[in-house]
Amino acid sequence: MPRIRSSTDLRNNYNEISTFCHESREPVFITKNGQGDMVVMSMETFEVLNEKLELYRLLDEGRAAAKAGRTRPYEDVFRDIEQEIVDGRL
C-alpha cells in the first residue's frame, strides 16, 4: 500500500520519511494542497528503478530487432561474449 504524506509533513518530518524510504525501499508520495505533487525515494531505490528501465529498453530493442529479422545464432552470441571476457572487454 503506498505511503502518502503531505509536503508540510515532509518539511516537518524529513528524517522520519528518509528513514522509512531507506528501510522499506519504498517510495513516499507527497501531496501539495491535497493533490499528488511528487514522489520521494532513496537513492538506492532510484538506481534499481533506473536499472529496470534500462533492462526493459534493451529487451524492447531486442524484440524489435527479432521482429525485423536481425537475429544471430545463440552459439555465435555466446562465443563473442566469451571472447570479450577473455580479452578483458567485458
PDB file of N, CA, C and O in Angstrom, residues 15-76:
ATOM      1  N   ASN A  15      13.468  13.514   8.504  1.00  0.00           N
ATOM      2  CA  ASN A  15      14.271  12.361   8.948  1.00  0.00           C
ATOM      3  C   ASN A  15      13.434  11.092   9.040  1.00  0.00           C
ATOM      4  O   ASN A  15      13.894  10.011   8.658  1.00  0.00           O
ATOM      5  N   GLU A  16      12.221  11.201   9.527  1.00  0.00           N
ATOM      6  CA  GLU A  16      11.333  10.037   9.628  1.00  0.00           C
ATOM      7  C   GLU A  16      11.011   9.473   8.244  1.00  0.00           C
ATOM      8  O   GLU A  16      11.057   8.255   8.020  1.00  0.00           O
ATOM      9  N   ILE A  17      10.713  10.355   7.310  1.00  0.00           N
ATOM     10  CA  ILE A  17      10.377   9.927   5.958  1.00  0.00           C
ATOM     11  C   ILE A  17      11.611   9.344   5.267  1.00  0.00           C
ATOM     12  O   ILE A  17      11.530   8.315   4.583  1.00  0.00           O
ATOM     13  N   SER A  18      12.755   9.962   5.476  1.00  0.00           N
ATOM     14  CA  SER A  18      14.002   9.442   4.908  1.00  0.00           C
ATOM     15  C   SER A  18      14.294   8.040   5.444  1.00  0.00           C
ATOM     16  O   SER A  18      14.627   7.129   4.673  1.00  0.00           O
ATOM     17  N   THR A  19      14.151   7.851   6.731  1.00  0.00           N
ATOM     18  CA  THR A  19      14.383   6.535   7.339  1.00  0.00           C
ATOM     19  C   THR A  19      13.426   5.505   6.759  1.00  0.00           C
ATOM     20  O   THR A  19      13.832   4.384   6.418  1.00  0.00           O
ATOM     21  N   PHE A  20      12.157   5.880   6.620  1.00  0.00           N
ATOM     22  CA  PHE A  20      11.178   4.962   6.030  1.00  0.00           C
ATOM     23  C   PHE A  20      11.595   4.548   4.621  1.00  0.00           C
ATOM     24  O   PHE A  20      11.567   3.371   4.275  1.00  0.00           O
ATOM     25  N   CYS A  21      11.990   5.520   3.804  1.00  0.00           N
ATOM     26  CA  CYS A  21      12.378   5.228   2.415  1.00  0.00           C
ATOM     27  C   CYS A  21      13.570   4.277   2.361  1.00  0.00           C
ATOM     28  O   CYS A  21      13.585   3.350   1.545  1.00  0.00           O
ATOM     29  N   HIS A  22      14.552   4.493   3.223  1.00  0.00           N
ATOM     30  CA  HIS A  22      15.746   3.647   3.218  1.00  0.00           C
ATOM     31  C   HIS A  22      15.454   2.255   3.750  1.00  0.00           C
ATOM     32  O   HIS A  22      15.942   1.260   3.199  1.00  0.00           O
ATOM     33  N   GLU A  23      14.676   2.161   4.814  1.00  0.00           N
ATOM     34  CA  GLU A  23      14.415   0.858   5.425  1.00  0.00           C
ATOM     35  C   GLU A  23      13.435   0.015   4.621  1.00  0.00           C
ATOM     36  O   GLU A  23      13.601  -1.197   4.497  1.00  0.00           O
ATOM     37  N   SER A  24      12.412   0.638   4.080  1.00  0.00           N
ATOM     38  CA  SER A  24      11.373  -0.104   3.356  1.00  0.00           C
ATOM     39  C   SER A  24      11.705  -0.276   1.877  1.00  0.00           C
ATOM     40  O   SER A  24      11.132  -1.138   1.214  1.00  0.00           O
ATOM     41  N   ARG A  25      12.608   0.575   1.379  1.00  0.00           N
ATOM     42  CA  ARG A  25      12.932   0.606  -0.053  1.00  0.00           C
ATOM     43  C   ARG A  25      11.683   0.886  -0.898  1.00  0.00           C
ATOM     44  O   ARG A  25      11.562   0.431  -2.021  1.00  0.00           O
ATOM     45  N   GLU A  26      10.771   1.635  -0.313  1.00  0.00           N
ATOM     46  CA  GLU A  26       9.529   2.016  -0.978  1.00  0.00           C
ATOM     47  C   GLU A  26       9.491   3.533  -1.134  1.00  0.00           C
ATOM     48  O   GLU A  26      10.033   4.258  -0.304  1.00  0.00           O
ATOM     49  N   PRO A  27       8.820   4.025  -2.164  1.00  0.00           N
ATOM     50  CA  PRO A  27       8.678   5.470  -2.313  1.00  0.00           C
ATOM     51  C   PRO A  27       7.598   6.024  -1.392  1.00  0.00           C
ATOM     52  O   PRO A  27       6.738   5.288  -0.907  1.00  0.00           O
ATOM     53  N   VAL A  28       7.665   7.325  -1.166  1.00  0.00           N
ATOM     54  CA  VAL A  28       6.626   8.047  -0.433  1.00  0.00           C
ATOM     55  C   VAL A  28       6.050   9.073  -1.400  1.00  0.00           C
ATOM     56  O   VAL A  28       6.777   9.840  -2.022  1.00  0.00           O
ATOM     57  N   PHE A  29       4.729   9.074  -1.519  1.00  0.00           N
ATOM     58  CA  PHE A  29       4.036  10.005  -2.401  1.00  0.00           C
ATOM     59  C   PHE A  29       3.715  11.263  -1.603  1.00  0.00           C
ATOM     60  O   PHE A  29       3.108  11.190  -0.537  1.00  0.00           O
ATOM     61  N   ILE A  30       4.129  12.413  -2.123  1.00  0.00           N
ATOM     62  CA  ILE A  30       3.957  13.690  -1.435  1.00  0.00           C
ATOM     63  C   ILE A  30       2.825  14.471  -2.106  1.00  0.00           C
ATOM     64  O   ILE A  30       2.778  14.590  -3.328  1.00  0.00           O
ATOM     65  N   THR A  31       1.938  14.983  -1.262  1.00  0.00           N
ATOM     66  CA  THR A  31       0.835  15.800  -1.769  1.00  0.00           C
ATOM     67  C   THR A  31       1.073  17.267  -1.432  1.00  0.00           C
ATOM     68  O   THR A  31       1.761  17.597  -0.466  1.00  0.00           O
ATOM     69  N   LYS A  32       0.491  18.126  -2.237  1.00  0.00           N
ATOM     70  CA  LYS A  32       0.541  19.567  -2.010  1.00  0.00           C
ATOM     71  C   LYS A  32      -0.874  20.082  -2.216  1.00  0.00           C
ATOM     72  O   LYS A  32      -1.456  19.864  -3.285  1.00  0.00           O
ATOM     73  N   ASN A  33      -1.420  20.686  -1.203  1.00  0.00           N
ATOM     74  CA  ASN A  33      -2.815  21.156  -1.238  1.00  0.00           C
ATOM     75  C   ASN A  33      -3.771  20.024  -1.594  1.00  0.00           C
ATOM     76  O   ASN A  33      -4.715  20.199  -2.356  1.00  0.00           O
ATOM     77  N   GLY A  34      -3.482  18.835  -1.070  1.00  0.00           N
ATOM     78  CA  GLY A  34      -4.361  17.691  -1.263  1.00  0.00           C
ATOM     79  C   GLY A  34      -4.236  16.980  -2.600  1.00  0.00           C
ATOM     80  O   GLY A  34      -4.942  16.017  -2.855  1.00  0.00           O
ATOM     81  N   GLN A  35      -3.327  17.436  -3.444  1.00  0.00           N
ATOM     82  CA  GLN A  35      -3.138  16.839  -4.763  1.00  0.00           C
ATOM     83  C   GLN A  35      -1.753  16.202  -4.845  1.00  0.00           C
ATOM     84  O   GLN A  35      -0.798  16.698  -4.250  1.00  0.00           O
ATOM     85  N   GLY A  36      -1.635  15.119  -5.616  1.00  0.00           N
ATOM     86  CA  GLY A  36      -0.330  14.498  -5.823  1.00  0.00           C
ATOM     87  C   GLY A  36       0.643  15.499  -6.411  1.00  0.00           C
ATOM     88  O   GLY A  36       0.300  16.246  -7.320  1.00  0.00           O
ATOM     89  N   ASP A  37       1.866  15.523  -5.880  1.00  0.00           N
ATOM     90  CA  ASP A  37       2.844  16.507  -6.317  1.00  0.00           C
ATOM     91  C   ASP A  37       4.161  15.869  -6.739  1.00  0.00           C
ATOM     92  O   ASP A  37       4.707  16.192  -7.783  1.00  0.00           O
ATOM     93  N   MET A  38       4.689  14.941  -5.924  1.00  0.00           N
ATOM     94  CA  MET A  38       5.964  14.318  -6.258  1.00  0.00           C
ATOM     95  C   MET A  38       6.121  13.014  -5.487  1.00  0.00           C
ATOM     96  O   MET A  38       5.314  12.682  -4.628  1.00  0.00           O
ATOM     97  N   VAL A  39       7.183  12.292  -5.833  1.00  0.00           N
ATOM     98  CA  VAL A  39       7.492  11.023  -5.184  1.00  0.00           C
ATOM     99  C   VAL A  39       8.900  11.118  -4.637  1.00  0.00           C
ATOM    100  O   VAL A  39       9.806  11.579  -5.330  1.00  0.00           O
ATOM    101  N   VAL A  40       9.080  10.664  -3.390  1.00  0.00           N
ATOM    102  CA  VAL A  40      10.390  10.674  -2.746  1.00  0.00           C
ATOM    103  C   VAL A  40      10.809   9.236  -2.521  1.00  0.00           C
ATOM    104  O   VAL A  40      10.016   8.407  -2.081  1.00  0.00           O
ATOM    105  N   MET A  41      12.073   8.925  -2.853  1.00  0.00           N
ATOM    106  CA  MET A  41      12.594   7.577  -2.628  1.00  0.00           C
ATOM    107  C   MET A  41      14.083   7.663  -2.346  1.00  0.00           C
ATOM    108  O   MET A  41      14.715   8.680  -2.634  1.00  0.00           O
ATOM    109  N   SER A  42      14.640   6.586  -1.805  1.00  0.00           N
ATOM    110  CA  SER A  42      16.076   6.554  -1.534  1.00  0.00           C
ATOM    111  C   SER A  42      16.836   6.496  -2.856  1.00  0.00           C
ATOM    112  O   SER A  42      16.304   6.087  -3.887  1.00  0.00           O
ATOM    113  N   MET A  43      18.097   6.876  -2.803  1.00  0.00           N
ATOM    114  CA  MET A  43      18.943   6.802  -3.995  1.00  0.00           C
ATOM    115  C   MET A  43      19.056   5.358  -4.468  1.00  0.00           C
ATOM    116  O   MET A  43      19.049   5.097  -5.671  1.00  0.00           O
ATOM    117  N   GLU A  44      19.145   4.415  -3.531  1.00  0.00           N
ATOM    118  CA  GLU A  44      19.265   3.001  -3.891  1.00  0.00           C
ATOM    119  C   GLU A  44      18.035   2.542  -4.673  1.00  0.00           C
ATOM    120  O   GLU A  44      18.153   1.855  -5.691  1.00  0.00           O
ATOM    121  N   THR A  45      16.856   2.921  -4.204  1.00  0.00           N
ATOM    122  CA  THR A  45      15.621   2.545  -4.883  1.00  0.00           C
ATOM    123  C   THR A  45      15.560   3.186  -6.267  1.00  0.00           C
ATOM    124  O   THR A  45      15.162   2.547  -7.244  1.00  0.00           O
ATOM    125  N   PHE A  46      15.988   4.432  -6.354  1.00  0.00           N
ATOM    126  CA  PHE A  46      16.007   5.133  -7.640  1.00  0.00           C
ATOM    127  C   PHE A  46      16.934   4.428  -8.622  1.00  0.00           C
ATOM    128  O   PHE A  46      16.593   4.244  -9.795  1.00  0.00           O
ATOM    129  N   GLU A  47      18.118   4.015  -8.162  1.00  0.00           N
ATOM    130  CA  GLU A  47      19.072   3.331  -9.037  1.00  0.00           C
ATOM    131  C   GLU A  47      18.514   1.992  -9.517  1.00  0.00           C
ATOM    132  O   GLU A  47      18.670   1.636 -10.691  1.00  0.00           O
ATOM    133  N   VAL A  48      17.860   1.233  -8.631  1.00  0.00           N
ATOM    134  CA  VAL A  48      17.256  -0.036  -9.027  1.00  0.00           C
ATOM    135  C   VAL A  48      16.177   0.206 -10.081  1.00  0.00           C
ATOM    136  O   VAL A  48      16.089  -0.510 -11.077  1.00  0.00           O
ATOM    137  N   LEU A  49      15.368   1.225  -9.870  1.00  0.00           N
ATOM    138  CA  LEU A  49      14.313   1.567 -10.827  1.00  0.00           C
ATOM    139  C   LEU A  49      14.906   1.922 -12.184  1.00  0.00           C
ATOM    140  O   LEU A  49      14.434   1.448 -13.227  1.00  0.00           O
ATOM    141  N   ASN A  50      15.970   2.714 -12.189  1.00  0.00           N
ATOM    142  CA  ASN A  50      16.617   3.083 -13.459  1.00  0.00           C
ATOM    143  C   ASN A  50      17.225   1.873 -14.149  1.00  0.00           C
ATOM    144  O   ASN A  50      17.178   1.764 -15.380  1.00  0.00           O
ATOM    145  N   GLU A  51      17.808   0.949 -13.370  1.00  0.00           N
ATOM    146  CA  GLU A  51      18.368  -0.268 -13.962  1.00  0.00           C
ATOM    147  C   GLU A  51      17.274  -1.114 -14.607  1.00  0.00           C
ATOM    148  O   GLU A  51      17.470  -1.677 -15.684  1.00  0.00           O
ATOM    149  N   LYS A  52      16.123  -1.196 -13.959  1.00  0.00           N
ATOM    150  CA  LYS A  52      15.000  -1.938 -14.534  1.00  0.00           C
ATOM    151  C   LYS A  52      14.532  -1.287 -15.829  1.00  0.00           C
ATOM    152  O   LYS A  52      14.263  -1.979 -16.823  1.00  0.00           O
ATOM    153  N   LEU A  53      14.441   0.038 -15.835  1.00  0.00           N
ATOM    154  CA  LEU A  53      14.023   0.740 -17.049  1.00  0.00           C
ATOM    155  C   LEU A  53      15.001   0.494 -18.192  1.00  0.00           C
ATOM    156  O   LEU A  53      14.587   0.313 -19.339  1.00  0.00           O
ATOM    157  N   GLU A  54      16.295   0.470 -17.893  1.00  0.00           N
ATOM    158  CA  GLU A  54      17.295   0.200 -18.925  1.00  0.00           C
ATOM    159  C   GLU A  54      17.147  -1.224 -19.447  1.00  0.00           C
ATOM    160  O   GLU A  54      17.241  -1.463 -20.656  1.00  0.00           O
ATOM    161  N   LEU A  55      16.901  -2.180 -18.557  1.00  0.00           N
ATOM    162  CA  LEU A  55      16.686  -3.560 -18.980  1.00  0.00           C
ATOM    163  C   LEU A  55      15.462  -3.660 -19.886  1.00  0.00           C
ATOM    164  O   LEU A  55      15.511  -4.306 -20.934  1.00  0.00           O
ATOM    165  N   TYR A  56      14.370  -3.013 -19.502  1.00  0.00           N
ATOM    166  CA  TYR A  56      13.167  -3.035 -20.338  1.00  0.00           C
ATOM    167  C   TYR A  56      13.439  -2.428 -21.703  1.00  0.00           C
ATOM    168  O   TYR A  56      12.954  -2.916 -22.717  1.00  0.00           O
ATOM    169  N   ARG A  57      14.230  -1.348 -21.743  1.00  0.00           N
ATOM    170  CA  ARG A  57      14.563  -0.709 -23.018  1.00  0.00           C
ATOM    171  C   ARG A  57      15.354  -1.676 -23.898  1.00  0.00           C
ATOM    172  O   ARG A  57      15.077  -1.811 -25.097  1.00  0.00           O
ATOM    173  N   LEU A  58      16.329  -2.364 -23.294  1.00  0.00           N
ATOM    174  CA  LEU A  58      17.137  -3.309 -24.062  1.00  0.00           C
ATOM    175  C   LEU A  58      16.304  -4.496 -24.540  1.00  0.00           C
ATOM    176  O   LEU A  58      16.486  -4.963 -25.673  1.00  0.00           O
ATOM    177  N   LEU A  59      15.404  -4.975 -23.709  1.00  0.00           N
ATOM    178  CA  LEU A  59      14.534  -6.072 -24.124  1.00  0.00           C
ATOM    179  C   LEU A  59      13.635  -5.648 -25.280  1.00  0.00           C
ATOM    180  O   LEU A  59      13.434  -6.401 -26.241  1.00  0.00           O
ATOM    181  N   ASP A  60      13.115  -4.432 -25.200  1.00  0.00           N
ATOM    182  CA  ASP A  60      12.271  -3.912 -26.284  1.00  0.00           C
ATOM    183  C   ASP A  60      13.082  -3.764 -27.564  1.00  0.00           C
ATOM    184  O   ASP A  60      12.601  -4.080 -28.659  1.00  0.00           O
ATOM    185  N   GLU A  61      14.323  -3.314 -27.437  1.00  0.00           N
ATOM    186  CA  GLU A  61      15.205  -3.193 -28.595  1.00  0.00           C
ATOM    187  C   GLU A  61      15.453  -4.571 -29.211  1.00  0.00           C
ATOM    188  O   GLU A  61      15.441  -4.725 -30.437  1.00  0.00           O
ATOM    189  N   GLY A  62      15.656  -5.578 -28.370  1.00  0.00           N
ATOM    190  CA  GLY A  62      15.868  -6.937 -28.858  1.00  0.00           C
ATOM    191  C   GLY A  62      14.639  -7.496 -29.555  1.00  0.00           C
ATOM    192  O   GLY A  62      14.746  -8.153 -30.599  1.00  0.00           O
ATOM    193  N   ARG A  63      13.474  -7.233 -28.989  1.00  0.00           N
ATOM    194  CA  ARG A  63      12.221  -7.681 -29.624  1.00  0.00           C
ATOM    195  C   ARG A  63      12.045  -7.044 -30.995  1.00  0.00           C
ATOM    196  O   ARG A  63      11.660  -7.707 -31.961  1.00  0.00           O
ATOM    197  N   ALA A  64      12.330  -5.751 -31.073  1.00  0.00           N
ATOM    198  CA  ALA A  64      12.196  -5.048 -32.353  1.00  0.00           C
ATOM    199  C   ALA A  64      13.194  -5.610 -33.377  1.00  0.00           C
ATOM    200  O   ALA A  64      12.839  -5.789 -34.549  1.00  0.00           O
ATOM    201  N   ALA A  65      14.409  -5.908 -32.917  1.00  0.00           N
ATOM    202  CA  ALA A  65      15.411  -6.466 -33.829  1.00  0.00           C
ATOM    203  C   ALA A  65      14.966  -7.844 -34.320  1.00  0.00           C
ATOM    204  O   ALA A  65      15.091  -8.153 -35.515  1.00  0.00           O
ATOM    205  N   ALA A  66      14.449  -8.669 -33.423  1.00  0.00           N
ATOM    206  CA  ALA A  66      13.988 -10.006 -33.819  1.00  0.00           C
ATOM    207  C   ALA A  66      12.824  -9.902 -34.798  1.00  0.00           C
ATOM    208  O   ALA A  66      12.769 -10.634 -35.792  1.00  0.00           O
ATOM    209  N   LYS A  67      11.912  -8.983 -34.526  1.00  0.00           N
ATOM    210  CA  LYS A  67      10.757  -8.797 -35.410  1.00  0.00           C
ATOM    211  C   LYS A  67      11.199  -8.351 -36.802  1.00  0.00           C
ATOM    212  O   LYS A  67      10.592  -8.725 -37.804  1.00  0.00           O
ATOM    213  N   ALA A  68      12.290  -7.572 -36.854  1.00  0.00           N
ATOM    214  CA  ALA A  68      12.811  -7.084 -38.137  1.00  0.00           C
ATOM    215  C   ALA A  68      13.731  -8.108 -38.803  1.00  0.00           C
ATOM    216  O   ALA A  68      14.270  -7.846 -39.875  1.00  0.00           O
ATOM    217  N   GLY A  69      13.929  -9.262 -38.152  1.00  0.00           N
ATOM    218  CA  GLY A  69      14.753 -10.298 -38.742  1.00  0.00           C
ATOM    219  C   GLY A  69      16.235 -10.154 -38.474  1.00  0.00           C
ATOM    220  O   GLY A  69      17.054 -10.857 -39.070  1.00  0.00           O
ATOM    221  N   ARG A  70      16.608  -9.244 -37.596  1.00  0.00           N
ATOM    222  CA  ARG A  70      18.024  -9.050 -37.265  1.00  0.00           C
ATOM    223  C   ARG A  70      18.384  -9.964 -36.088  1.00  0.00           C
ATOM    224  O   ARG A  70      18.377  -9.548 -34.943  1.00  0.00           O
ATOM    225  N   THR A  71      18.668 -11.222 -36.394  1.00  0.00           N
ATOM    226  CA  THR A  71      18.995 -12.204 -35.356  1.00  0.00           C
ATOM    227  C   THR A  71      20.309 -12.890 -35.687  1.00  0.00           C
ATOM    228  O   THR A  71      20.786 -12.826 -36.833  1.00  0.00           O
ATOM    229  N   ARG A  72      20.887 -13.541 -34.672  1.00  0.00           N
ATOM    230  CA  ARG A  72      22.110 -14.320 -34.828  1.00  0.00           C
ATOM    231  C   ARG A  72      21.931 -15.613 -34.057  1.00  0.00           C
ATOM    232  O   ARG A  72      21.242 -15.631 -33.035  1.00  0.00           O
ATOM    233  N   PRO A  73      22.571 -16.672 -34.473  1.00  0.00           N
ATOM    234  CA  PRO A  73      22.515 -17.916 -33.695  1.00  0.00           C
ATOM    235  C   PRO A  73      23.101 -17.684 -32.301  1.00  0.00           C
ATOM    236  O   PRO A  73      24.106 -16.989 -32.149  1.00  0.00           O
ATOM    237  N   TYR A  74      22.458 -18.270 -31.284  1.00  0.00           N
ATOM    238  CA  TYR A  74      22.901 -18.036 -29.916  1.00  0.00           C
ATOM    239  C   TYR A  74      24.329 -18.519 -29.690  1.00  0.00           C
ATOM    240  O   TYR A  74      25.057 -17.959 -28.868  1.00  0.00           O
ATOM    241  N   GLU A  75      24.767 -19.541 -30.427  1.00  0.00           N
ATOM    242  CA  GLU A  75      26.137 -20.030 -30.289  1.00  0.00           C
ATOM    243  C   GLU A  75      27.139 -18.918 -30.624  1.00  0.00           C
ATOM    244  O   GLU A  75      28.156 -18.754 -29.951  1.00  0.00           O
ATOM    245  N   ASP A  76      26.837 -18.151 -31.668  1.00  0.00           N
ATOM    246  CA  ASP A  76      27.711 -17.044 -32.065  1.00  0.00           C
ATOM    247  C   ASP A  76      27.739 -15.961 -31.000  1.00  0.00           C
ATOM    248  O   ASP A  76      28.794 -15.403 -30.685  1.00  0.00           O
TER     249      ASP A  76
END
